[in-house]
Amino acid sequence: METKKHNCPICNRELNFNARYPNYICNDCSDKATDKNGRKLNFYNTSIGGGFEAIYIDTKEIYDSHICFVDNIECYADEARFGGIVIETKNNE
């Protein structure tokens, strides 16, 4: 059986399809996430059980939002169902 594929909506890299996260972006694009002013962000689970936290990479201060931008495309970061962080484009771009 052939594995269903999905392309990163930002860079078009081929990825495995995930029905739960149909607009997820690849790890390379996730690493480029910024706020609306271009400040780089990092996302974490708050504990081994999950949770979500975003921080500015330069100052380590909390970024109190799930909205981020990758190559000027608005995205949404959140905790993934079984741990980790998933970032998806908004508006099915």
Coordinates of C-alpha atoms in Angstrom, one line a residue:
M1 CA 0.0 0.0 0.0
E2 CA 1.4 3.4 -1.0
T3 CA 1.8 6.0 1.7
K4 CA -0.3 9.1 1.1
K5 CA 1.8 12.3 0.7
H6 CA 1.4 15.9 1.5
N7 CA 3.5 18.9 0.4
C8 CA 4.7 21.6 2.9
P9 CA 2.4 24.5 2.1
I10 CA 5.4 26.9 2.3
C11 CA 8.3 25.3 0.6
N12 CA 6.5 22.4 -1.2
R13 CA 8.8 19.7 0.3
E14 CA 7.1 16.3 0.1
L15 CA 6.0 15.0 3.6
N16 CA 3.8 12.1 4.8
F17 CA 0.1 13.0 5.0
N18 CA -1.5 13.5 8.4
A19 CA -5.3 13.8 8.4
R20 CA -5.2 15.5 11.8
Y21 CA -2.9 18.2 10.5
P22 CA -3.6 18.6 6.8
N23 CA -1.8 21.9 6.5
Y24 CA 1.3 21.2 8.6
I25 CA 4.6 22.6 7.6
C26 CA 8.0 20.9 7.4
N27 CA 10.7 21.1 10.2
D28 CA 12.9 23.4 8.1
C29 CA 10.0 25.9 7.7
S30 CA 9.0 25.5 11.3
D31 CA 12.6 26.6 12.3
K32 CA 11.9 30.0 10.5
A33 CA 8.8 30.9 12.6
T34 CA 8.7 34.6 13.7
D35 CA 6.2 37.0 15.2
K36 CA 4.6 39.6 13.0
N37 CA 7.7 41.9 13.4
G38 CA 10.1 39.2 12.3
R39 CA 11.5 38.2 15.8
K40 CA 12.4 34.5 15.8
L41 CA 10.3 32.2 17.9
N42 CA 10.7 28.8 19.5
F43 CA 7.9 26.5 20.7
Y44 CA 7.9 23.9 23.5
N45 CA 5.8 21.5 25.4
T46 CA 5.5 22.7 29.0
S47 CA 5.8 19.2 30.5
I48 CA 6.2 15.6 29.5
G49 CA 2.4 15.5 29.3
G50 CA 2.2 18.2 26.7
G51 CA 1.1 21.9 27.0
F52 CA 2.3 24.7 24.9
E53 CA 4.7 27.6 25.3
A54 CA 6.2 30.0 22.8
I55 CA 9.3 32.1 23.5
Y56 CA 11.4 34.7 21.7
I57 CA 14.7 33.1 20.8
D58 CA 16.8 36.2 21.4
T59 CA 15.5 37.1 24.9
K60 CA 13.8 33.9 26.1
E61 CA 10.7 36.0 27.1
I62 CA 7.3 34.4 26.7
Y63 CA 5.4 35.1 23.4
D64 CA 1.8 34.9 24.4
S65 CA 0.3 33.7 21.2
H66 CA 0.0 30.7 18.9
I67 CA 0.1 32.9 15.7
C68 CA 3.4 32.9 13.9
F69 CA 4.7 33.7 10.4
V70 CA 6.9 31.7 8.1
D71 CA 8.0 33.6 4.9
N72 CA 5.2 36.1 5.6
I73 CA 2.6 33.3 5.6
E74 CA 0.4 33.3 8.7
C75 CA 0.6 30.1 10.7
Y76 CA -0.7 28.6 13.9
A77 CA 1.5 26.6 16.3
D78 CA 0.1 24.3 18.9
E79 CA 0.9 21.1 20.9
A80 CA 0.5 18.0 18.8
R81 CA -1.9 15.3 20.0
F82 CA 0.8 12.8 21.1
G83 CA 3.5 15.4 22.1
G84 CA 5.7 17.8 20.3
I85 CA 4.6 20.9 18.4
V86 CA 2.9 21.2 15.1
I87 CA 2.7 24.3 13.0
E88 CA 0.1 24.7 10.3
T89 CA -0.7 27.4 7.8
K90 CA -3.9 29.2 8.4
N91 CA -6.7 29.6 5.7
N92 CA -5.5 26.5 3.8
E93 CA -2.7 28.3 2.0

